Short mmCIF file of C-alpha atoms in Angstrom, two decimals:
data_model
loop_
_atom_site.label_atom_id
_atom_site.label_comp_id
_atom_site.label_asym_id
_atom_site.label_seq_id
_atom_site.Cartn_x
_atom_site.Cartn_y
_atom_site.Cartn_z
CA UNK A 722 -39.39 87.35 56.30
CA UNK A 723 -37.95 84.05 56.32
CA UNK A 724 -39.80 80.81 55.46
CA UNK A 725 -38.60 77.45 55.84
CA UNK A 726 -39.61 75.43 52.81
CA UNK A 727 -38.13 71.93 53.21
CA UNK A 728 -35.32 69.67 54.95
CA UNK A 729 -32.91 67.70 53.37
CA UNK A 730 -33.18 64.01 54.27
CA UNK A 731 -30.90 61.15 52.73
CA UNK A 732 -28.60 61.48 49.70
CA UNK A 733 -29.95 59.65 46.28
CA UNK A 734 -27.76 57.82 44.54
CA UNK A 735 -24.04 58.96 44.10
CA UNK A 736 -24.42 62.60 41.97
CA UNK A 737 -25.25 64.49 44.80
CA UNK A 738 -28.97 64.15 44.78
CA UNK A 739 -30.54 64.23 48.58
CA UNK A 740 -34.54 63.58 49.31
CA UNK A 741 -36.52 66.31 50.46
CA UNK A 742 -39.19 66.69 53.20
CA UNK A 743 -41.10 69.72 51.70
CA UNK A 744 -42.53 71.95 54.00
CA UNK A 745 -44.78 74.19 51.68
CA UNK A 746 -47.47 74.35 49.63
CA UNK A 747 -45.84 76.15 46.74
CA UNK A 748 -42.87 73.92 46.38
CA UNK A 749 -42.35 74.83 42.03
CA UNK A 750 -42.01 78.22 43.39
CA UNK A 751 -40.14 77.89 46.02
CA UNK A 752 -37.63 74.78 45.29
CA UNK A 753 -37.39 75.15 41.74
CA UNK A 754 -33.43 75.34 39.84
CA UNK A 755 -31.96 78.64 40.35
CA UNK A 756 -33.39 79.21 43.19
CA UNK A 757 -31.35 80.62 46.11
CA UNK A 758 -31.81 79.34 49.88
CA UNK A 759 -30.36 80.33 53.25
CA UNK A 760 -29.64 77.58 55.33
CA UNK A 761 -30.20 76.48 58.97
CA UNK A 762 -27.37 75.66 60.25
CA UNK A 763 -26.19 78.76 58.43
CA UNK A 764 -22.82 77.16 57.96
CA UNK A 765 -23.92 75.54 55.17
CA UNK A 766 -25.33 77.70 52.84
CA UNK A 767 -26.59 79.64 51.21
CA UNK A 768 -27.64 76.47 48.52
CA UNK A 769 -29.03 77.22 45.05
CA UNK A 770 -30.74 74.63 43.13
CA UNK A 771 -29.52 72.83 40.71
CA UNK A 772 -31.57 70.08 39.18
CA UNK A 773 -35.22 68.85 40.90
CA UNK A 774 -37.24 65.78 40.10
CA UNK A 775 -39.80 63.58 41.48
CA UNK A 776 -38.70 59.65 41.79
CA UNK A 777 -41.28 57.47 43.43
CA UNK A 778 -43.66 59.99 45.14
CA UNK A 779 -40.30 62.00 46.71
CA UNK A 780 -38.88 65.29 45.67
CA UNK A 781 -34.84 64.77 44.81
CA UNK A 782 -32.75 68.21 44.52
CA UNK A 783 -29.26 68.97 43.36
CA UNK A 784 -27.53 71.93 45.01
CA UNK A 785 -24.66 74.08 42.67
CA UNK A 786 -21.55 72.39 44.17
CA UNK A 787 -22.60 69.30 45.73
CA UNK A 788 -21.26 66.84 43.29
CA UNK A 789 -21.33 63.40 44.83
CA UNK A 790 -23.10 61.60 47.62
CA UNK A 791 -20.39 62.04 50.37
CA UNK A 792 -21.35 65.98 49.87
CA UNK A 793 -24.71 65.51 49.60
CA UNK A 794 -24.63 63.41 52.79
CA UNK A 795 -23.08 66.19 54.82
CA UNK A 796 -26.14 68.13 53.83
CA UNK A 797 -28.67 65.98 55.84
CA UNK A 798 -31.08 67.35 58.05
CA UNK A 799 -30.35 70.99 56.98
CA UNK A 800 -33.11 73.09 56.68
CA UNK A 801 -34.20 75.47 53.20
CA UNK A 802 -35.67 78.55 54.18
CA UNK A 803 -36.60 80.80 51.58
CA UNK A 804 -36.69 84.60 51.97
CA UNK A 805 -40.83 85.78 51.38
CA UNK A 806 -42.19 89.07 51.31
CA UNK A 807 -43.85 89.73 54.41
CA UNK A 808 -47.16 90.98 52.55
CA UNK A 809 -46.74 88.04 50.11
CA UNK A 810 -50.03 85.59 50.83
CA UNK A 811 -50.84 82.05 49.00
CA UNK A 812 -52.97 82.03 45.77
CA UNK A 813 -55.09 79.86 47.85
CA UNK A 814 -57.50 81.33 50.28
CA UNK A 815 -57.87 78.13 52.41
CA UNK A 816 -53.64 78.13 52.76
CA UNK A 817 -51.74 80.13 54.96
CA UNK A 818 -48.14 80.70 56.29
CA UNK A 819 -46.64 79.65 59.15
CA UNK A 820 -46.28 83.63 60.33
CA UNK A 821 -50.15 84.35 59.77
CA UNK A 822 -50.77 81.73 62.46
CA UNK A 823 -48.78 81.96 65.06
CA UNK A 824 -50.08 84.41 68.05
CA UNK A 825 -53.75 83.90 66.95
CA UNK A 826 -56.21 83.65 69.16
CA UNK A 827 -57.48 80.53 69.69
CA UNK A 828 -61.04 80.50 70.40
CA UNK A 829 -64.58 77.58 70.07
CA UNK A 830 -67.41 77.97 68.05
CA UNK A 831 -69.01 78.72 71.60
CA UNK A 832 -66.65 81.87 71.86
CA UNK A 833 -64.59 79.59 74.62
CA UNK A 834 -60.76 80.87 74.94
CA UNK A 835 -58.87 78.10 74.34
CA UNK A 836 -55.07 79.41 73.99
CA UNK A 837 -53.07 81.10 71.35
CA UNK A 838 -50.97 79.70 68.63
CA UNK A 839 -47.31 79.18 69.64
CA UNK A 840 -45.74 76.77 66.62
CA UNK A 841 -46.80 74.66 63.81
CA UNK A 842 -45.83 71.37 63.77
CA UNK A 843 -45.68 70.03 60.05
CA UNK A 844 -45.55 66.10 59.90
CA UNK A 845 -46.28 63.98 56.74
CA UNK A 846 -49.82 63.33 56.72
CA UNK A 847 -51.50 66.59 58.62
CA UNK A 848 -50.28 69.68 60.60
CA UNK A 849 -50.68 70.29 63.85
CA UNK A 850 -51.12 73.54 66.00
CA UNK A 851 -49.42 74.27 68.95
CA UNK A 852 -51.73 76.06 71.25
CA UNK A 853 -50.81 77.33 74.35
CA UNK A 854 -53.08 77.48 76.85
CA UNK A 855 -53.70 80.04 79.43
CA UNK A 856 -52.47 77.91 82.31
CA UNK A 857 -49.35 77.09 80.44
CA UNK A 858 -49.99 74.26 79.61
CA UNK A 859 -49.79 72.84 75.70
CA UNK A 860 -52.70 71.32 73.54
CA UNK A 861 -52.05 69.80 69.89
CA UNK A 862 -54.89 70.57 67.56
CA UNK A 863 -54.73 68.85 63.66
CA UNK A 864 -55.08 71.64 61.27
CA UNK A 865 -58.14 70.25 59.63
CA UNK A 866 -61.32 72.09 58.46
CA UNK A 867 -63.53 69.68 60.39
CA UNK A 868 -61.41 71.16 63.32
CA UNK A 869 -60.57 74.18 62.50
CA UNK A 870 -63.32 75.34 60.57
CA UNK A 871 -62.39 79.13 60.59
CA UNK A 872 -59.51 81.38 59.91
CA UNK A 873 -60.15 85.17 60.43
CA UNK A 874 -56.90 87.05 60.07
CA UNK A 875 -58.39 90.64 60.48
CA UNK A 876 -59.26 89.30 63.99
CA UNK A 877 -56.51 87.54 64.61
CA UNK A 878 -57.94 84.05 65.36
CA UNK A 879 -58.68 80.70 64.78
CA UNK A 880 -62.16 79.20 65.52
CA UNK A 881 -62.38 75.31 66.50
CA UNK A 882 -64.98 72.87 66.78
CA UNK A 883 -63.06 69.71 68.66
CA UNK A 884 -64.06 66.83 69.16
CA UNK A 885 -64.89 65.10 72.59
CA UNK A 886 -61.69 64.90 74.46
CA UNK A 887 -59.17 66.98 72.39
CA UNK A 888 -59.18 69.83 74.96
CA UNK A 889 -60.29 67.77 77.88
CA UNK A 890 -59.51 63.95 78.62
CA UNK A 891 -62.62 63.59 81.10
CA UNK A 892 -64.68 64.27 77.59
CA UNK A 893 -63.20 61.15 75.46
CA UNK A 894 -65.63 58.88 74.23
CA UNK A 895 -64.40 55.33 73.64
CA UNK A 896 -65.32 54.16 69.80
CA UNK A 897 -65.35 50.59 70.63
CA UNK A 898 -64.74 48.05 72.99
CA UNK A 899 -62.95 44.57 73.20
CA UNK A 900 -64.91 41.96 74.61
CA UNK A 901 -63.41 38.80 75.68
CA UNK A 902 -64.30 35.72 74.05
#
């Protein structure tokens, strides 16, 4: 099974470093020298790691070949997808893959259906799900445990407590109001 672990953002410098956007939780396994990753496009690769360091809170990697920043430039935007046993699970019981989420069941403490799990959406700060609902429509929920309190893989779902007005707008309550002065 493939994994995608990162995407190569700017080139550092002029060695052929590029930034990283890392897209896992395990990234000293995953993105560590020697390692070996296919590449999406899959013109590109595959790209084994050279060097990897941390400058300033960002994760810079050197790839076998890619020598100065004109190279490393060409790399941007690629993605790193590692290749992961299928059976393989994090050491961490409150982490999970990408591929034990999708098609669960998405369901509310109440036992309400709410939709099934179509993508994750990774962004800096938090992860999102990508549920689909049963009218086709989409609903974003953030993959936090004060939202998504419960993972059950042997059932194949996810149980959520949302807040007012995630699933439904008519529910929002307003935090505060502007008064004029």
């Amino acid at each position: 099974m493939q994994l995608v672990v990162a995407r190569i953002g700017r080139a550092h410098g002029i060695k052929g470093e590029v930034t990283v956007e890392v897209r896992t939780d395990e990234p000293e396994l995953r993105l560590g020298p020697g390692a070996v990753l296919a590449t999406e496009p899959s013109s590109v690769g595959p790209l084994t790691i050279a060097t990897g360091r941390v400058h300033s809170g960002r994760l810079l990697l050197r790839f076998e070949g890619v020598a100065d920043r004109t190279a490393a430039e060409a790399l941007r935007n690629t993605l790193l997808i590692a290749e992961v046993d299928p059976e393989e699970v994090p050491e961490d019981p409150e982490e999970f893959y990408d591929h034990q989420l999708i098609d669960l069941d998405v369901v509310t403490r109440a036992g309400t259906e709410v939709g099934r799990i179509s993508e994750i959406s990774h962004l800096p700060y938090q992860d999102l799900l990508v549920v689909q609902r049963p009218d086709g429509s989409e609903v974003l929920i953030p993959f936090v445990s004060e939202i998504v309190p419960e993972i059950d893989l042997e059932e194949q779902r996810a149980v959520i407590d949302p807040p007012p007005g995630l699933l439904d707008d008519s529910q929002a309550e307003i935090a505060s109001s502007r008064e004029d002065s």
